[in-house]
Coordinates of C-alpha atoms in Angstrom, one line a residue:
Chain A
X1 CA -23.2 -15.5 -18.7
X2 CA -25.8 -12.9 -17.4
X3 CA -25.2 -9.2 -18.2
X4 CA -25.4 -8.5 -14.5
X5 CA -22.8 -11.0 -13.8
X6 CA -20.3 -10.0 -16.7
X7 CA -20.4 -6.5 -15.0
X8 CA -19.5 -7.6 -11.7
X9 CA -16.1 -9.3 -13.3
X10 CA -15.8 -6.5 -15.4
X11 CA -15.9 -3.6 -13.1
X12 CA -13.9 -6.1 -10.9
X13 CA -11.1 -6.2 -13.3
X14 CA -11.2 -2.6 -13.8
X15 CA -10.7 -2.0 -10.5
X16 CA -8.2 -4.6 -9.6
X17 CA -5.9 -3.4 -12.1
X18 CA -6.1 0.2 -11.8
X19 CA -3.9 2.5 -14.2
X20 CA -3.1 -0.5 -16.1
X21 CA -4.6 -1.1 -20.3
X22 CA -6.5 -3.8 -20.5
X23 CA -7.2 -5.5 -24.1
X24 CA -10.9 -5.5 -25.7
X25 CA -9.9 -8.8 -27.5
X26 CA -8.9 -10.6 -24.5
X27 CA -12.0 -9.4 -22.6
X28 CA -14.1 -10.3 -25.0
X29 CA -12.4 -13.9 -25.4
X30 CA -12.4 -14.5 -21.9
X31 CA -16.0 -14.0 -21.4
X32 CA -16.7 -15.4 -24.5
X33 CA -18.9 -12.3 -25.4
X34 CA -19.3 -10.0 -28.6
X35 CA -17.1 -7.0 -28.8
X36 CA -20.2 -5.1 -29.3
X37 CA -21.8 -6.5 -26.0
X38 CA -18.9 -5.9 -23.9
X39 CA -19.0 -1.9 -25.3
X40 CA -22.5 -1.7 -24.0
X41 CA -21.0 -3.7 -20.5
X42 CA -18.6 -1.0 -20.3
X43 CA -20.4 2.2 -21.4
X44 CA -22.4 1.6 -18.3
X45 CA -19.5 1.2 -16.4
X46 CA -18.2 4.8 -17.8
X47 CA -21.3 6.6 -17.2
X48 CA -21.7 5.2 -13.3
X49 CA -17.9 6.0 -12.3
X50 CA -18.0 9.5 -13.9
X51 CA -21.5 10.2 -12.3
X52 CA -20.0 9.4 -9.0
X53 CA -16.8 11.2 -9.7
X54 CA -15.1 7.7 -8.8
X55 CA -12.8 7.4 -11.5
X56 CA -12.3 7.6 -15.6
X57 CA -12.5 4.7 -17.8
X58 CA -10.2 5.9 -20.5
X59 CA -10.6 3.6 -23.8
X60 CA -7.6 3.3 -26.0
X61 CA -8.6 3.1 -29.9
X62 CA -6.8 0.4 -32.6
X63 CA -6.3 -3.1 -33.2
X64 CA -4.6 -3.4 -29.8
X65 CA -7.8 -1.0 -28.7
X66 CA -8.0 -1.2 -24.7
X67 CA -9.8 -0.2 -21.7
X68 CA -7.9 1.8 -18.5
X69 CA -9.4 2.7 -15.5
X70 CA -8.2 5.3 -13.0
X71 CA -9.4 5.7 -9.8
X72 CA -10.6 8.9 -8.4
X73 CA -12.3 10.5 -5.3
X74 CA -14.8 13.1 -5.3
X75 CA -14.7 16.5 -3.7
X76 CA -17.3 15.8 -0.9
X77 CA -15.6 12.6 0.2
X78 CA -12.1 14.1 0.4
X79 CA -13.3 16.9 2.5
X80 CA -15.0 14.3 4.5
X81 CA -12.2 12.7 4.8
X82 CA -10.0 15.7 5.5
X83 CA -12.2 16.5 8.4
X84 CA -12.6 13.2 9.7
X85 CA -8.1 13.5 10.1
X86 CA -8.4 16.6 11.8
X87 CA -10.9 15.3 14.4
X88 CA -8.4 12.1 14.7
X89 CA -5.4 14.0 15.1
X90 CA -7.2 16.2 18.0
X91 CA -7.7 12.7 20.0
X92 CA -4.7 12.0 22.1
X93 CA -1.9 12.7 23.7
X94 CA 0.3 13.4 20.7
X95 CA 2.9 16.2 21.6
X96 CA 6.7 14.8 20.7
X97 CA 10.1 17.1 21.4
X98 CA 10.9 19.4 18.8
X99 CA 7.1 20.6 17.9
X100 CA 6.5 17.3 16.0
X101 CA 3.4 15.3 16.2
X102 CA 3.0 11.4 17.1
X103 CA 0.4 10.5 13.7
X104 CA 1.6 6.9 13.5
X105 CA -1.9 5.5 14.9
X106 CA -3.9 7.4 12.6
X107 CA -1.4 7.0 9.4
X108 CA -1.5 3.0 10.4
X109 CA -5.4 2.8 9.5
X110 CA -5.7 0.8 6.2
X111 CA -8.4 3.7 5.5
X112 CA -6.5 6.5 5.8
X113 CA -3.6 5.6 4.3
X114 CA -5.9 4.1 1.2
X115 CA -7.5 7.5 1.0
X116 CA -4.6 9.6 1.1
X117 CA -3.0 8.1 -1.0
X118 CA -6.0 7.9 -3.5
X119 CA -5.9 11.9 -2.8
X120 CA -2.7 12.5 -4.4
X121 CA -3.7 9.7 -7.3
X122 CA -6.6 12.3 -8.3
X123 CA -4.1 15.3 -8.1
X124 CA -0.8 14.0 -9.8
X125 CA -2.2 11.8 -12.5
X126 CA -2.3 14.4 -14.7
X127 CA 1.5 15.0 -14.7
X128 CA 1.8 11.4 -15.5
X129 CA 4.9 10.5 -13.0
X130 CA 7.0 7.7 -13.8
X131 CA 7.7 7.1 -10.3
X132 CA 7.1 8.1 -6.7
X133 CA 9.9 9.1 -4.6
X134 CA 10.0 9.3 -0.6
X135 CA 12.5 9.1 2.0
X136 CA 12.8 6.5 4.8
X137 CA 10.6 5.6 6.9
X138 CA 7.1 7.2 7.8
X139 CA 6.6 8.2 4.5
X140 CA 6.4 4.9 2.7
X141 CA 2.9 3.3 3.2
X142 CA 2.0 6.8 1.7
X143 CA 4.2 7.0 -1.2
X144 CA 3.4 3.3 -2.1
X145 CA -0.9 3.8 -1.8
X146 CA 0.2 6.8 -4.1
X147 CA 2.2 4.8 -6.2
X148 CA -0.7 2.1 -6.2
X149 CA -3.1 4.2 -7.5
X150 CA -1.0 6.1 -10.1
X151 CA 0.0 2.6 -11.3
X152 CA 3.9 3.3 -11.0
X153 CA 7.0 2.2 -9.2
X154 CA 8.1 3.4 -5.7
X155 CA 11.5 4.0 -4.0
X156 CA 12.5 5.0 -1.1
X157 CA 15.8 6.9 -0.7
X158 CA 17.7 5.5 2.5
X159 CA 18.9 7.5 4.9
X160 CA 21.9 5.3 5.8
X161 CA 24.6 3.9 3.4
X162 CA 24.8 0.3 5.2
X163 CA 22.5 -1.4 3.1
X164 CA 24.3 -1.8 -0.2
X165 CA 22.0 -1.9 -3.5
X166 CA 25.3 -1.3 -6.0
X167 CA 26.6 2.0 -6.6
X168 CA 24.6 5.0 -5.3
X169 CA 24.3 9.3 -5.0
X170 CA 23.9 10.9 -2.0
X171 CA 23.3 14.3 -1.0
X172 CA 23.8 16.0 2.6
X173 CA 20.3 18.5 3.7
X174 CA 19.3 19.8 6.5
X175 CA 16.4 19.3 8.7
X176 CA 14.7 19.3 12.4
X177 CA 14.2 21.5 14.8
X178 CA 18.0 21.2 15.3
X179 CA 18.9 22.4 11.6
X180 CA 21.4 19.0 11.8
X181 CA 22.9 18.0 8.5
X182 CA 21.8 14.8 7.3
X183 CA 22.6 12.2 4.8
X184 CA 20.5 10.3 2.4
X185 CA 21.2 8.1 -0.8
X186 CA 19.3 6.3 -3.3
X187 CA 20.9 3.4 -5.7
X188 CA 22.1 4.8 -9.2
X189 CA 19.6 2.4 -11.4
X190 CA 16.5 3.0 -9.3
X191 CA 15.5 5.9 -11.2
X192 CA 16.2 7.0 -14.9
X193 CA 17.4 10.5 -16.4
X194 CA 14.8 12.4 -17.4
X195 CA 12.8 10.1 -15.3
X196 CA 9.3 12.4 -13.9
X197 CA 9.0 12.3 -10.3
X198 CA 6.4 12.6 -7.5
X199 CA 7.9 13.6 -4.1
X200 CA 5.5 12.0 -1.1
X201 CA 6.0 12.6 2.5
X202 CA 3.8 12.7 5.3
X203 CA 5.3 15.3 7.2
X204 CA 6.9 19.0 6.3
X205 CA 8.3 21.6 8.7
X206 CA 10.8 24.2 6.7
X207 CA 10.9 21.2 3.9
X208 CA 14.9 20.2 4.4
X209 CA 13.9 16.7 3.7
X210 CA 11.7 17.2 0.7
X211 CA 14.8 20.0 -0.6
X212 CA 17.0 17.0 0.4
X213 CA 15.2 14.7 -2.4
X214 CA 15.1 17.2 -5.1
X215 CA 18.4 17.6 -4.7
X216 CA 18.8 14.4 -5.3
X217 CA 16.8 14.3 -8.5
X218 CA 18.9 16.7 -9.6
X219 CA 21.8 14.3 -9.5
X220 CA 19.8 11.8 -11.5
X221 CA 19.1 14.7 -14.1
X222 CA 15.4 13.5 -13.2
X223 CA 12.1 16.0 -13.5
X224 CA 10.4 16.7 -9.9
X225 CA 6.7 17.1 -11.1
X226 CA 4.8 17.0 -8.1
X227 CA 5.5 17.3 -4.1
X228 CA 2.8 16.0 -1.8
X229 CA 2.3 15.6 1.9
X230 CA 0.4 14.7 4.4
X231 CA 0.4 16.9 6.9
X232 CA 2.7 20.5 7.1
X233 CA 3.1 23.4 9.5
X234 CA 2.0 26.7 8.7
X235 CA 5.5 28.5 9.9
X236 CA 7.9 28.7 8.1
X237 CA 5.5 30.4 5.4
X238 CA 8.7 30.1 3.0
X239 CA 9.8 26.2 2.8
X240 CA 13.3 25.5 1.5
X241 CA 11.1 23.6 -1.5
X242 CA 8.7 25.5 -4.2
X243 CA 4.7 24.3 -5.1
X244 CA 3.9 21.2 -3.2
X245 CA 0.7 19.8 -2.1
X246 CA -0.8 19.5 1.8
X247 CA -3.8 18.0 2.6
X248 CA -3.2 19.3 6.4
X249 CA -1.6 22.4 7.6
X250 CA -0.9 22.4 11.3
X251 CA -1.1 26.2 12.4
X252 CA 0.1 25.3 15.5
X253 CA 1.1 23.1 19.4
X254 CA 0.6 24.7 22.8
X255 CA 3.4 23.6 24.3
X256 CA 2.0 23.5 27.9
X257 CA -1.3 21.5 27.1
X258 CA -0.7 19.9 23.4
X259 CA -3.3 22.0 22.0
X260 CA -3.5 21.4 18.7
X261 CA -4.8 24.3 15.7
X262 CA -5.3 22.7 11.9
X263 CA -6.6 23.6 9.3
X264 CA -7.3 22.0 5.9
X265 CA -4.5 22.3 3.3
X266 CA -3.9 23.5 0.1
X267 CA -4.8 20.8 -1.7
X268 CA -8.6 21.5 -2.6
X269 CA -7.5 24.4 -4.3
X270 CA -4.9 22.6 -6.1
X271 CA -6.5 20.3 -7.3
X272 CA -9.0 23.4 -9.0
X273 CA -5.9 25.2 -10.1
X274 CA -5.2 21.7 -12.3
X275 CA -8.3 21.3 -13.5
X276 CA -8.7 25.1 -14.9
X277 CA -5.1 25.4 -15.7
Chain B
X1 CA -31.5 3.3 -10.9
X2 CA -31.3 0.2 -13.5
X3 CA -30.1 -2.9 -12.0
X4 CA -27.1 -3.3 -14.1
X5 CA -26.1 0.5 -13.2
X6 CA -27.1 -0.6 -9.0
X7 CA -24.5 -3.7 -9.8
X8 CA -21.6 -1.5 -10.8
X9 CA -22.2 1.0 -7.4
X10 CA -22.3 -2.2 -5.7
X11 CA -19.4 -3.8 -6.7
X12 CA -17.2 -1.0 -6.1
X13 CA -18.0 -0.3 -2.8
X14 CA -17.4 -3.6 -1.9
X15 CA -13.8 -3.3 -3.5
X16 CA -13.1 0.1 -2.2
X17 CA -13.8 -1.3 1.7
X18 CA -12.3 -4.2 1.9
X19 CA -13.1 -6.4 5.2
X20 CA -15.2 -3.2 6.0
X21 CA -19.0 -4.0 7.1
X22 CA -21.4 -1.8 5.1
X23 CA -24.9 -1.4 6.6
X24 CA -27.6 -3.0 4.2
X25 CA -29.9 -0.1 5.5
X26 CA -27.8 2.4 4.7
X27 CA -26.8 0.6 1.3
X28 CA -30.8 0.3 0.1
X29 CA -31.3 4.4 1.6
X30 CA -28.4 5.4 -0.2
X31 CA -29.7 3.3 -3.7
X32 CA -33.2 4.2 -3.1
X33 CA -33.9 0.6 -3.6
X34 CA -36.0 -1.7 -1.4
X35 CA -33.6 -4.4 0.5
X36 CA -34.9 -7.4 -1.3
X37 CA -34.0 -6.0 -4.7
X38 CA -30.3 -5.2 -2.5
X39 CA -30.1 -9.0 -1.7
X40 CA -30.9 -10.0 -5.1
X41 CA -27.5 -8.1 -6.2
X42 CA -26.0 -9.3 -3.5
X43 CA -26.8 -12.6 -4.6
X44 CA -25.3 -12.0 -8.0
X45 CA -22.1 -10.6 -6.8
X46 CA -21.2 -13.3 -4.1
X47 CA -22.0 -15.9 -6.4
X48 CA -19.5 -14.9 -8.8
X49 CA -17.1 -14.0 -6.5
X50 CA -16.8 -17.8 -5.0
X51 CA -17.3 -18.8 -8.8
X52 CA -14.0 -17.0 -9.3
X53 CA -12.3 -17.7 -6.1
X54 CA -11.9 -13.9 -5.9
X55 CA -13.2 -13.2 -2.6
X56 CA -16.1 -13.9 -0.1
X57 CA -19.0 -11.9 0.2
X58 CA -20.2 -12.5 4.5
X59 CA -23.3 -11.5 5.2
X60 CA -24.2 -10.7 8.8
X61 CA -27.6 -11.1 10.0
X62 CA -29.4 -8.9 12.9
X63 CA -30.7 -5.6 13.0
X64 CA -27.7 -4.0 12.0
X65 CA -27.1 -6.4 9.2
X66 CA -24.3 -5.7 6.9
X67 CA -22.4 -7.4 4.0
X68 CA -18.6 -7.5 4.2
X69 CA -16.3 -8.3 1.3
X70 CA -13.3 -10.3 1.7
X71 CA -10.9 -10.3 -1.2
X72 CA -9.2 -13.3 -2.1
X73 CA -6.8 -14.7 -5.3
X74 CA -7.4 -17.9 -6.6
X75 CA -4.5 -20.8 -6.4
X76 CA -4.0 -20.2 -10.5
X77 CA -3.5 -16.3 -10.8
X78 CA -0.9 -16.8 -7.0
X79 CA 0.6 -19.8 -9.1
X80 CA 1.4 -17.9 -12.1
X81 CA 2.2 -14.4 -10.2
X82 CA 4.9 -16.6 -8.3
X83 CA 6.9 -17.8 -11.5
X84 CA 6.6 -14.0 -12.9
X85 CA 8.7 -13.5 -10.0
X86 CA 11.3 -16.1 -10.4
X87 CA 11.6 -15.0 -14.1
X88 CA 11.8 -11.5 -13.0
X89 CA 14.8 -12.2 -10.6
X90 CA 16.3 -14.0 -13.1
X91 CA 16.7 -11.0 -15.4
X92 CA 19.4 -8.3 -14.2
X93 CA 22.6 -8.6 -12.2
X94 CA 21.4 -8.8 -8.7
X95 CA 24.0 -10.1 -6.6
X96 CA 24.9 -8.2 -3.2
X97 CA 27.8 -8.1 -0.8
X98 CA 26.8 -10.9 1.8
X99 CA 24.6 -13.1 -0.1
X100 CA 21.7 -10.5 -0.3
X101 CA 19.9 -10.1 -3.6
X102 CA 19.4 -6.9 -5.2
X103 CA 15.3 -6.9 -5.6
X104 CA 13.9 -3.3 -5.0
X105 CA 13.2 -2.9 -8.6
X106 CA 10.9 -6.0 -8.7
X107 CA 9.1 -5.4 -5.1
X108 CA 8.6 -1.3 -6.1
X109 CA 6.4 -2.7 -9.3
X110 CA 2.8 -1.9 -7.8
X111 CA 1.6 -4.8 -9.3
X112 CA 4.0 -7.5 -7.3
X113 CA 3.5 -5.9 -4.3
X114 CA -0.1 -5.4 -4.1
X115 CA -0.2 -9.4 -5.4
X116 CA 2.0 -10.4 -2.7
X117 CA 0.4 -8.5 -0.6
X118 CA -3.2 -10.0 -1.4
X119 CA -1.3 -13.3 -1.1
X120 CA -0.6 -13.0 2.7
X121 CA -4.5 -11.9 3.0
X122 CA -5.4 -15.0 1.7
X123 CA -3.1 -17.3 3.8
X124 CA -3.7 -15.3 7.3
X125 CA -7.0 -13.9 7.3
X126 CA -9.0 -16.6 8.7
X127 CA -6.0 -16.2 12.0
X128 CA -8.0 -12.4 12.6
X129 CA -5.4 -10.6 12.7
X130 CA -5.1 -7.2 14.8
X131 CA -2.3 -5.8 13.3
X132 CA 0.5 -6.4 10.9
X133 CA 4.1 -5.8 11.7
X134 CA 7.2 -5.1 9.8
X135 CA 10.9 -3.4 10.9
X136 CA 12.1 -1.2 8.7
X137 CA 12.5 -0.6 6.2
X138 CA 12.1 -2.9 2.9
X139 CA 9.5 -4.9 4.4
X140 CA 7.6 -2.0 4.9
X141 CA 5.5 -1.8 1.3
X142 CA 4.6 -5.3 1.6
X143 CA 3.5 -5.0 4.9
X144 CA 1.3 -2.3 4.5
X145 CA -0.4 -4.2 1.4
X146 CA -0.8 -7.3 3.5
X147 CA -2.8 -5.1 5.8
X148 CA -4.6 -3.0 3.1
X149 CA -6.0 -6.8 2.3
X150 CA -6.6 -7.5 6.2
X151 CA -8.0 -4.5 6.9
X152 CA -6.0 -3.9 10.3
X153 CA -3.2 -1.2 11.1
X154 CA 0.7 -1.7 10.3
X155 CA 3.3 -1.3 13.0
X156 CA 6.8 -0.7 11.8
X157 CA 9.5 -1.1 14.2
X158 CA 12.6 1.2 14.1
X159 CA 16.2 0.3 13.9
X160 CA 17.3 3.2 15.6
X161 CA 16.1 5.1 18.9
X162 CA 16.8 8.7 17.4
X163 CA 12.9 9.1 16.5
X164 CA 10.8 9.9 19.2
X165 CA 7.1 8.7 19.6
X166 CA 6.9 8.5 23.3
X167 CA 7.8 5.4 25.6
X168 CA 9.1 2.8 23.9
X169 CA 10.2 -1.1 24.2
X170 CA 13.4 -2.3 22.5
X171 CA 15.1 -5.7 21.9
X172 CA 18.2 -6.7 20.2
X173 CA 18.7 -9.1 17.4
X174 CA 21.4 -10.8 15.8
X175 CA 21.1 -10.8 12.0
X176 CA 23.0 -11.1 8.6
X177 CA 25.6 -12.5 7.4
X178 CA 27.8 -11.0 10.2
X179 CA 25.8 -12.0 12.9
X180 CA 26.1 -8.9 14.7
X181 CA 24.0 -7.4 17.0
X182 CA 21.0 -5.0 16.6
X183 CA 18.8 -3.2 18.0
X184 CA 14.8 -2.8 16.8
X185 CA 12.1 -0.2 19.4
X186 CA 8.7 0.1 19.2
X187 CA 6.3 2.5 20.7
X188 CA 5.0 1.3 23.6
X189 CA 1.2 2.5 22.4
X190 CA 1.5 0.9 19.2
X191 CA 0.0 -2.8 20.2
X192 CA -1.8 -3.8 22.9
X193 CA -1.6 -6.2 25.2
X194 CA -3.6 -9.5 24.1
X195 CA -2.9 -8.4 20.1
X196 CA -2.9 -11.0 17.6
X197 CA 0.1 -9.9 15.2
X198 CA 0.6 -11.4 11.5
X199 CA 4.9 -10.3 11.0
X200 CA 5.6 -9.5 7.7
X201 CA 9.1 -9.2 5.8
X202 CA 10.6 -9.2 2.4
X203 CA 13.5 -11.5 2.9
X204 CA 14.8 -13.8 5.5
X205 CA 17.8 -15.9 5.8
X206 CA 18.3 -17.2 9.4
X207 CA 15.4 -15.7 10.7
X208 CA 17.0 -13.4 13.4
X209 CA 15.0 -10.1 12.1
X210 CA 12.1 -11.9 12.3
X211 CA 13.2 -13.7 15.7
X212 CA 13.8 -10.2 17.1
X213 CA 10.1 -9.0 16.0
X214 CA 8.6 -12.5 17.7
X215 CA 10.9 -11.1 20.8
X216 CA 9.4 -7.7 20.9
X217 CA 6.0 -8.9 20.5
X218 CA 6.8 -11.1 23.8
X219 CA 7.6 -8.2 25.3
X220 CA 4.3 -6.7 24.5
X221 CA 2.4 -10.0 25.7
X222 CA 1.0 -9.8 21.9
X223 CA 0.5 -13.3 19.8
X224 CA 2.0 -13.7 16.8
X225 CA -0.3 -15.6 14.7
X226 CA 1.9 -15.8 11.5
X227 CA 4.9 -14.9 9.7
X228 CA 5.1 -14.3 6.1
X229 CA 8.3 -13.4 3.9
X230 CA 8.3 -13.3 0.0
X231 CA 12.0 -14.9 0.0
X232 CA 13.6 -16.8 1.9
X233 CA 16.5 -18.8 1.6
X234 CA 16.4 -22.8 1.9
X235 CA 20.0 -22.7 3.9
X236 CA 20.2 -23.0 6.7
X237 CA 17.2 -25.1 7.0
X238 CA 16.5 -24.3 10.8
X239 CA 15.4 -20.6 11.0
X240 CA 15.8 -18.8 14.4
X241 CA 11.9 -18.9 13.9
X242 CA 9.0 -21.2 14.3
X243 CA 6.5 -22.3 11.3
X244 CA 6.5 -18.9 8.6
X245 CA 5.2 -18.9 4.9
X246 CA 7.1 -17.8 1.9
X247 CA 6.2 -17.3 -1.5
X248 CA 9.7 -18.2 -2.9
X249 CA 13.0 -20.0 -1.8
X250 CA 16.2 -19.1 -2.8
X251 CA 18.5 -21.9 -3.4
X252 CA 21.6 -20.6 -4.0
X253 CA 23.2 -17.9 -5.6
X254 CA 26.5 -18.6 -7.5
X255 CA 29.4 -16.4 -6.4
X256 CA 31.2 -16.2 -9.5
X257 CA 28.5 -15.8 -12.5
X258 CA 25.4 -14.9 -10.0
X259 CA 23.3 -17.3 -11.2
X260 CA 20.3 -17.7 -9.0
X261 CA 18.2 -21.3 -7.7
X262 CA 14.7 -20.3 -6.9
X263 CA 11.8 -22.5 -6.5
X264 CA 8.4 -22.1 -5.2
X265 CA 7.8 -21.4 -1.9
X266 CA 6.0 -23.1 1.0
X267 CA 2.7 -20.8 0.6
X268 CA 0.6 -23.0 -1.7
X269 CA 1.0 -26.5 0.7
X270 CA 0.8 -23.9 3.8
X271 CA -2.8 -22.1 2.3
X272 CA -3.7 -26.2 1.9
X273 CA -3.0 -26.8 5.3
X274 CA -5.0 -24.3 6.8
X275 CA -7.6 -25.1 4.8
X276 CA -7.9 -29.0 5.8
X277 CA -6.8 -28.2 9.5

């Protein structure tokens, strides 16, 4: 086999099977190359991705020695990308009661969602999460492109107790415009003590939901290391939750013609505050 | 830029924009490279792409002539990803109230459902799908994988009217083990007339969740193109729906031990069929 042609299946592998180790010996034996060959192969690899800022190959040392690759996104095409939301989010006729925002059109684009969620890869990795945790319904295809790239489980708390996955917690919060109490519950053996969790939703007003799933961790004695959203309103400057993540804030609705003020979140200076400690 | 660096770029963008056409002018301005050295690399990557049977490389000619990558899984790696499954529902007490099996742990591995979901881009892509639809809420991962692969929006429907997002359609449906009656809404803006729709669930018994998605999408004069489910269960034999794929059947489930029958599903002679016409 070519050079050129082992590096296509190589850097396809890599990125088919992102977060996950994948063994030198097997590599080498499946291309029926030298271990010394496939180190050159992959060097080049390492030295494009981290010159685009696209990712890490991380190479695990030993007899079972490894290769990992994680995905990541550069600065310039996240703020493009940020950008490129707000200027979708001002198209349309998206005013709904209660000062929410109809975002299911844009949130529905296999780009968006895909680059979101490689957005909060890049800024969670680091707390390496066992799991990512959001509450039904409009923040799942979020939380799982999250969970995709971090290379971890998702669930999805339920916010009904008719669907019966064995014995569950539940915990009452608050949240809407309305300040109703709601319920929601999550099955007992989806998520273990101790367990570290990132919280992914694609909306946040005064953060009752989010509040709602930390309680909830607390129940399972399990370690909220990261909240991330989508999109949150500037008012109420104090949330019900602590640090979290936006790549959005939404400053605010004119009520009479659906003007919409936004702004780009917190994230970009997150993501510094991680890198610099 | 060395070719073998050029190769890696390459490859990578094709991954990261799946079923998205990029611009060979823009590709050769943005790699400094003249377009025949571009098609040369082409070359090499498409070639070993259909070598593998993991994807297609189209190129499409004119003046605004672009390459688009099409991932695909070969019939081996969908072959052995399917008995993973079965072992992997083997293991574990899974048994639910009304015949329903406990398999959230399994589907939240990002592994199974990006597989799965790369599956269903395999058997429906050459239908050209619009959109991929899903009620909530465990189909919901799966469906928004299938369309990551498709490269078309997801459209969840709603079991319950209390979320806003403007005019919307309903229909009701009769479903599990009960038979009673529910009811599924849809915002009116979120497929249009004409739309070719691929429906996408995790599990399906008689088919009346999926018989109420067919119904809405009747309502919105859409086409439904294909229906895919990752279980389903042999019994009863006549779904409430027409011709659907599914990865696995589900035999039986024993009452009093809860050992499970599972067998491969219909996908593999379905893939054939469309294949042969």
């Amino acid at each position: 086999m070519r050079r050129s042609e082992r590096i296509v299946r190589l850097t396809r592998e890599l990125l088919n099977h992102p977060g996950q180790p994948l063994s030198l010996t097997d590599l080498a034996d499946h291309y029926s190359v030298a271990k010394s060959s496939l180190s050159e192969d992959l060097a080049i690899i390492r030295m494009v991705m981290e010159q685009d800022g696209e990712g890490l190959l991380r190479t695990q040392l030993g007899a079972a020695g490894g290769v990992v690759f994680e995905p990541g996104i550069t600065r310039t095409t996240a703020e493009r990308f940020v950008v490129s939301l707000m200027e979708r989010f001002h198209q349309g006729a998206r005013m709904l009661p209660g000062g929410y925002l109809y975002i299911a059109d844009v949130m529905a684009d296999p780009v968006v969602v895909r680059t979101a969620g490689r957005m909060f890869g890049e800024m969670f990795r680091e707390k390496r999460p066992d799991v990512v945790l959001t509450v039904e319904t409009n923040g799942i295809p979020l939380a799982v492109l999250a969970a995709q790239e971090l290379h971890v489980p998702y669930v999805v708390a339920r916010r009904d107790h008719t669907w019966l996955e064995g014995p569950s917690v539940s915990t009452n919060y608050e949240s809407g415009s309305d300040r109703r109490l709601h319920t929601m519950s999550l099955a007992r053996r989806s998520i273990k003590q101790g367990a570290r969790v990132v919280i992914i939703d694609d909306f946040m007003k005064a953060g009752g939901t989010i509040r709602g799933m930390t309680s909830l961790m607390e129940e399972f004695a399990a370690d909220v290391v990261g909240i991330g959203v989508l999109l949150s309103t500037s008012e109420p400057q104090d949330k019900r939750v602590g640090a979290y993540t936006s790549l959005l804030f939404l400053d605010s609705v004119n009520a009479t013609d659906g003007a919409i003020h936004m702004r780009q979140g917190n994230y970009f200076s997150r993501v510094e505050e991680e890198r610099h400690g």
